[in-house]
Short mmCIF file of C-alpha atoms and ligand atoms in Angstrom, two decimals:
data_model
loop_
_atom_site.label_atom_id
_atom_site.label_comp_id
_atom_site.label_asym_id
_atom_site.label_seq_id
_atom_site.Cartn_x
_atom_site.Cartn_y
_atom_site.Cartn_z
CA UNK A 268 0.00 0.00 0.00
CA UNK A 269 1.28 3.51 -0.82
CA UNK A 270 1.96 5.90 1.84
CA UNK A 271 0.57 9.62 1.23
CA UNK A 272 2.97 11.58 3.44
CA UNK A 273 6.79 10.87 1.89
CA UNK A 274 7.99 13.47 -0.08
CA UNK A 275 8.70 10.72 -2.57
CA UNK A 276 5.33 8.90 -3.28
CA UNK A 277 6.11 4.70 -3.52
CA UNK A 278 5.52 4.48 -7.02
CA UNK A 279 4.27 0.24 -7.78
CA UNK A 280 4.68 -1.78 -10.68
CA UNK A 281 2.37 -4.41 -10.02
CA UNK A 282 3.93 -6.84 -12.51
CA UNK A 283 6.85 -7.29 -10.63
CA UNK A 284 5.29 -7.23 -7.36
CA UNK A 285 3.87 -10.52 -8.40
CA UNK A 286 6.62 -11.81 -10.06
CA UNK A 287 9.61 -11.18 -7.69
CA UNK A 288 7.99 -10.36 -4.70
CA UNK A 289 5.51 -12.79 -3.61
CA UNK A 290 6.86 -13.77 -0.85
CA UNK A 291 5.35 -10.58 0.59
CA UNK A 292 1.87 -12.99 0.41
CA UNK A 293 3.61 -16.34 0.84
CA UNK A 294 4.64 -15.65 4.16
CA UNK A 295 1.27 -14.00 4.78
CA UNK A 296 -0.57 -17.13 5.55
CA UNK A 297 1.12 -17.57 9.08
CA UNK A 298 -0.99 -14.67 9.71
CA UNK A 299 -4.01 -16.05 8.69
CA UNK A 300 -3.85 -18.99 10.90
CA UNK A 301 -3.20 -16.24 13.91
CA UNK A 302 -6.72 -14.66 12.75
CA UNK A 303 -8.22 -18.00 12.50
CA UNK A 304 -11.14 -16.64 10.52
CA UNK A 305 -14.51 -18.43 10.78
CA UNK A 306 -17.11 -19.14 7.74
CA UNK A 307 -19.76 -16.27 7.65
CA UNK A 308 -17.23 -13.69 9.48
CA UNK A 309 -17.21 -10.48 7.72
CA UNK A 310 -13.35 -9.49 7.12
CA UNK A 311 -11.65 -6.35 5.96
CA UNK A 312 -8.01 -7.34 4.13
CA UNK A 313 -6.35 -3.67 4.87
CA UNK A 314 -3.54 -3.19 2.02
CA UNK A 315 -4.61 -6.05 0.21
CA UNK A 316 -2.21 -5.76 -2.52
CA UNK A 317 -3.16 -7.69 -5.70
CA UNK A 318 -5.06 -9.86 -3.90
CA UNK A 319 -3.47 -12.83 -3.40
CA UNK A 320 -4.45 -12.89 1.19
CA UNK A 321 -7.96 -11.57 0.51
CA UNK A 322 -8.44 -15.07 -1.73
CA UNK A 323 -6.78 -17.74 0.89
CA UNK A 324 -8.89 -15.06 3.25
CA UNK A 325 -12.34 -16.14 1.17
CA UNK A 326 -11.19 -19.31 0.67
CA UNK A 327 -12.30 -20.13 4.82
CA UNK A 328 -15.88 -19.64 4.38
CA UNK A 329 -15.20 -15.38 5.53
CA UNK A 330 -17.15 -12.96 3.81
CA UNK A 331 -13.73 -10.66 2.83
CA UNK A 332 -13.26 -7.58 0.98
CA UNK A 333 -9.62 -5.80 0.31
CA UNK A 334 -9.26 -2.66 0.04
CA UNK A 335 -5.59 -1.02 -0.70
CA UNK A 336 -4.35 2.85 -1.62
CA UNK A 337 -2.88 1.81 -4.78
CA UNK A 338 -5.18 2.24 -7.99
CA UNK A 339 -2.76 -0.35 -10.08
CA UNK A 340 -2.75 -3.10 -7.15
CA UNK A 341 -6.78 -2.98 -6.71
CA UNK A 342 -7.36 -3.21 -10.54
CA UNK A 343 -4.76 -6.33 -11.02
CA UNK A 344 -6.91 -7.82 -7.70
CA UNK A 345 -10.05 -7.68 -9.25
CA UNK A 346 -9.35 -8.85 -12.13
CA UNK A 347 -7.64 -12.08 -10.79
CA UNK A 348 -10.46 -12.44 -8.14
CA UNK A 349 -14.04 -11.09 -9.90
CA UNK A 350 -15.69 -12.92 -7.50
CA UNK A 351 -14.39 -10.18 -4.40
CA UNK A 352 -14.88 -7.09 -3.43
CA UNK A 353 -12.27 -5.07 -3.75
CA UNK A 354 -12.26 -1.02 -3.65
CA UNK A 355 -9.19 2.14 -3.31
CA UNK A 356 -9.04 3.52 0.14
CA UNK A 357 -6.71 5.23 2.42
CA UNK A 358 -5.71 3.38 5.78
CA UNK A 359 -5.98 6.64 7.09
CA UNK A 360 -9.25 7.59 6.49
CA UNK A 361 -11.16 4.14 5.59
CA UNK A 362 -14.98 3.73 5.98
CA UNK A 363 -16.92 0.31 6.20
CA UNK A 364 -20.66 0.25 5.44
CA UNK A 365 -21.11 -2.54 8.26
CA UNK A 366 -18.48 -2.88 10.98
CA UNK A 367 -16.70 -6.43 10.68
CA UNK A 368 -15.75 -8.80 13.02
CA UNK A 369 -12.08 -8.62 12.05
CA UNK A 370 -9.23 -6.48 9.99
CA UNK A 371 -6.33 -8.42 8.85
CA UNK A 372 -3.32 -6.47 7.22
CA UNK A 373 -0.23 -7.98 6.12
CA UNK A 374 3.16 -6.07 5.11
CA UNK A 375 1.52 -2.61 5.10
CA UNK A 376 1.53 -0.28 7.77
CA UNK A 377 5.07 0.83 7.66
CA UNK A 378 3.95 2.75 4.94
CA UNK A 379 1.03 3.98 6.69
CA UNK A 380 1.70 7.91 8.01
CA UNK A 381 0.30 8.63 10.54
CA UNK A 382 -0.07 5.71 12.25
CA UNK A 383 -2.13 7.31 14.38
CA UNK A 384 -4.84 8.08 12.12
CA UNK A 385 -4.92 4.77 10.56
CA UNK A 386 -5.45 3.11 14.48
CA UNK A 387 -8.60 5.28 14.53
CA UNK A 388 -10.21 4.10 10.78
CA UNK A 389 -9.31 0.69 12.11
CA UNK A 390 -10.81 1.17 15.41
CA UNK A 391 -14.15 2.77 13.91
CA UNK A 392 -14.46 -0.48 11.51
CA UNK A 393 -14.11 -3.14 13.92
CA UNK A 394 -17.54 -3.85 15.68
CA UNK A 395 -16.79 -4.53 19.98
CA UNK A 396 -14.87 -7.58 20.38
CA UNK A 397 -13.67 -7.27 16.51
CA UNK A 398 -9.95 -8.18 15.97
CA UNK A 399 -7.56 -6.73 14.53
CA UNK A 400 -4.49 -9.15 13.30
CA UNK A 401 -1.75 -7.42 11.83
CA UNK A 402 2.04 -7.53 10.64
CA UNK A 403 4.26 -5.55 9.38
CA UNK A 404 8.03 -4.01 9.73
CA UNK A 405 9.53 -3.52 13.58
CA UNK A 406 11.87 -1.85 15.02
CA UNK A 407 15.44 -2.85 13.06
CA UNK A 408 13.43 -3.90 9.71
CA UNK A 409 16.44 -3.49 6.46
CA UNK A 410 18.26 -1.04 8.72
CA UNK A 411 21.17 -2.31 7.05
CA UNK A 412 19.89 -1.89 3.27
CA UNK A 413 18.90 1.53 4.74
CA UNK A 414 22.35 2.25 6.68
CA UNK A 415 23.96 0.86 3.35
CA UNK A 416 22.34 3.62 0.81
CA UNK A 417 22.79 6.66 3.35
CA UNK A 418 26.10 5.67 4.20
CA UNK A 419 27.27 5.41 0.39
CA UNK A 420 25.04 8.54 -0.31
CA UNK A 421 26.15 9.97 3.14
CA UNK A 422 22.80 11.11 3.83
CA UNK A 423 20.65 10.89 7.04
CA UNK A 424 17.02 10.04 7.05
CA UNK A 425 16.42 8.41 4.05
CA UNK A 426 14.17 5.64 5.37
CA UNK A 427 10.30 6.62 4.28
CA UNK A 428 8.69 3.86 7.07
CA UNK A 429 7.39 3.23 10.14
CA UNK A 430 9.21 0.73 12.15
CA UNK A 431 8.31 0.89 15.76
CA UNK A 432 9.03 -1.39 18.55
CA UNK A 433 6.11 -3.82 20.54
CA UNK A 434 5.73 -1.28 23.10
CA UNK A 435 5.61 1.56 21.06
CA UNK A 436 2.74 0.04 18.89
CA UNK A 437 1.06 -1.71 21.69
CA UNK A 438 0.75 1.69 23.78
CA UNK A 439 -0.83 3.60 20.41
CA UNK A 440 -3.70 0.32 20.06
CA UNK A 441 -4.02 0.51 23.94
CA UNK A 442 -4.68 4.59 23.44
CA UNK A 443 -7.13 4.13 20.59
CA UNK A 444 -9.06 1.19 22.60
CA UNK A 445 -7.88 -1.98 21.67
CA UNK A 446 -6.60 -4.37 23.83
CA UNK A 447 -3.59 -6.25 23.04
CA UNK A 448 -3.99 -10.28 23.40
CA UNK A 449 -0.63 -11.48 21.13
CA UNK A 450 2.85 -9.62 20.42
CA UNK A 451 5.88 -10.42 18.97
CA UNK A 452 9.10 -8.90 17.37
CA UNK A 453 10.45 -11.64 14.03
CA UNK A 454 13.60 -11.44 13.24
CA UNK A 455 13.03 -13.15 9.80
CA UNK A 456 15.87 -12.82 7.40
CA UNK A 457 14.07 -13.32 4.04
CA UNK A 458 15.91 -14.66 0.65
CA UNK A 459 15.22 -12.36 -2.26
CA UNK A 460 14.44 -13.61 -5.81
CA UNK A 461 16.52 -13.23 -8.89
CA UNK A 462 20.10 -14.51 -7.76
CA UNK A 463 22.20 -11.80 -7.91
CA UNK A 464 19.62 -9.28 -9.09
CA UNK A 465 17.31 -9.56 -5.86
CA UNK A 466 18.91 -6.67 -3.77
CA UNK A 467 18.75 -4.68 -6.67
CA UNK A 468 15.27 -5.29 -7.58
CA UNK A 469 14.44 -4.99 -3.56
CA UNK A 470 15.09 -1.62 -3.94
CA UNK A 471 13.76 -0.86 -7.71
CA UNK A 472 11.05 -2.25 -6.18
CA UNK A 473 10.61 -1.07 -2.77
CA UNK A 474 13.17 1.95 -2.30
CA UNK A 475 11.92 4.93 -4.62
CA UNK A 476 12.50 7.14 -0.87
CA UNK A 477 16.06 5.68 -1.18
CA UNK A 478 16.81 5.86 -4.43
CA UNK A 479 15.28 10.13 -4.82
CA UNK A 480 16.85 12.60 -7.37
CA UNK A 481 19.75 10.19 -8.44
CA UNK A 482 19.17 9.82 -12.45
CA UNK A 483 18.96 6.48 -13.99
CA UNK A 484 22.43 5.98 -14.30
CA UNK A 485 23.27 7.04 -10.96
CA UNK A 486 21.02 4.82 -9.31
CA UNK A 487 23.39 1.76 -11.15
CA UNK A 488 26.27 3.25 -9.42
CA UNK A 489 24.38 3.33 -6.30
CA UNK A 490 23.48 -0.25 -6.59
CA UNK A 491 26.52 -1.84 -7.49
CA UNK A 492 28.13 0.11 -4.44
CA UNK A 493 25.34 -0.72 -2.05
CA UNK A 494 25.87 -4.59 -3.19
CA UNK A 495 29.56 -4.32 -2.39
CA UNK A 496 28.96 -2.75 0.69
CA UNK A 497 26.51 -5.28 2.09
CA UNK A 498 27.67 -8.26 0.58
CA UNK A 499 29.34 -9.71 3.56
CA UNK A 500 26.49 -9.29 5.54
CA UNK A 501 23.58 -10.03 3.06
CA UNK A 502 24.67 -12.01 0.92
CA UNK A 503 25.03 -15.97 1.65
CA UNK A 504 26.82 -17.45 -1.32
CA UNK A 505 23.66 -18.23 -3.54
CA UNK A 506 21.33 -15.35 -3.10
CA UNK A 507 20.82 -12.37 -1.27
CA UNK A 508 18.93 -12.54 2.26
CA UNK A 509 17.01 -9.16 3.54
CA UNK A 510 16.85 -8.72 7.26
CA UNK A 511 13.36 -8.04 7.80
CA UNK A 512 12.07 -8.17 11.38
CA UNK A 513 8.19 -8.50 11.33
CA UNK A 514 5.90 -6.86 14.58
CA UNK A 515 2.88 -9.07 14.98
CA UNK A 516 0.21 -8.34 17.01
CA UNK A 517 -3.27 -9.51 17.72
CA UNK A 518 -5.81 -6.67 19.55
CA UNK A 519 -9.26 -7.16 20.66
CA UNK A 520 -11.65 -3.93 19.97
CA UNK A 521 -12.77 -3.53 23.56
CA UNK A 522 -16.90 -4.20 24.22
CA UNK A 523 -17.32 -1.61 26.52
C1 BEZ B 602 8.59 -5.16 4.69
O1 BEZ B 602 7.68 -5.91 4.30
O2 BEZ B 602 9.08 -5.25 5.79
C2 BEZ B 602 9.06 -4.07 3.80
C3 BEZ B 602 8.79 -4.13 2.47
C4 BEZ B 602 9.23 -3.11 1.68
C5 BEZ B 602 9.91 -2.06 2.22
C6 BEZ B 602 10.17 -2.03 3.54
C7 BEZ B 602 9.75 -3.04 4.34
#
């Protein structure tokens, strides 16, 4: 899902989202089994992407419908999946019709500026006792591919995400009335597609806020540095391994 407060906008090529990246989804479905979704449930898949959680979502029996920012990603979803609903919205500002018994968001709300705000919409959409199941970057998520670029470009601040810690998050749910049943910090280092490519792409893919104002050729530069910079630490003889840490939480909407 695109953020709307960077100064660079994420900019997604949904092609190679689903070529290269789908182990954004793949490792999705752990989640799923966390949410435990029940036949009839009605479900909200926040950032849904092209689509791929809001089917294995479906696929229980749940009454699911995705929403995600990104015009490109919804259109790609519903034509793959007709038989969903799928719709552009904000995770800032979203609206449900109904309130549903659960909202289930996968790889998204680092993204999501200000966190804050998107708490609230999720708050609002839950009906009491709803849950809200949720991962995405911690604390520590690619700080090296991040320490990498702005120590090559030998800038500060690059990073366009929000990575906070358990307690961090936990206190903002807690503040906006959720209670928090399930949290944990992942340290999952994750293999990138593509052989030698896959940091590259990673960051084609993922990095516009890291790559900003360097021209085309530039960004090569960039890349080949970055890849000899981080090599001994990324890269483990056959392909190159990210070190994502994933925050996962589970919060009850509170019935009083
Ligand atoms: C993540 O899923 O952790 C992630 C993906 C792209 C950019 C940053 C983080």
């Amino acid at each position: 899902m695109a953020s709307d407060s960077v100064d660079t906008p994420q900019v997604w090529d949904t092609a190679r989202y689903q070529d290269q990246h789908s182990f954004v989804w793949q490792y999705g479905t752990a989640l799923i089994d966390l949410l435990a979704p029940q036949p009839g449930e009605r479900i909200l898949d926040l950032g849904c992407g092209t689509g791929q959680l809001t089917q294995a979502l479906a696929a229980t029996g749940a009454i699911v419908s995705g929403i995600d920012a990104d015009a490109a990603m919804i259109a790609t979803a519903q034509q793959h999946y007709p038989e969903l609903s799928f719709a552009v919205a904000d995770a800032c500002n979203f609206r449900v019709k109904q309130p549903v018994d659960a909202i289930f968001s996968n790889a998204v709300l680092h993204w999501v500026k200000p966190p804050e705000q998107a708490v609230q919409a999720v708050v609002n959409a839950l009906k009491p006792g709803g849950r809200f199941v949720v991962e995405f970057g911690g604390k520590g998520n690619v700080h090296a591919i991040v320490k990498a670029v702005e120590t090559i470009r030998q800038q500060e601040n690059l990073s366009p995400w929000y990575f906070p810690r358990i307690g961090e998050y936990a206190h903002l749910l807690e503040t906006y009335g959720l209670e928090v049943t399930f949290a944990a910090m992942i340290d999952r280092p994750t293999p990138l597609n593509d052989g030698e490519q896959g940091l590259a792409n990673w960051l084609k893919m993922f990095g516009n806020a890291l790559l900003a104002g360097l021209s085309t050729d530039d960004v090569e530069v960039l890349l080949r540095e970055v890849e000899a910079f981080l090599r001994p630490q990324l890269h483990d003889g056959r392909q190159w391994v990210a070190d994502y840490r994933r925050l996962r939480l589970v919060a009850i909407k509170s019935s009083a």
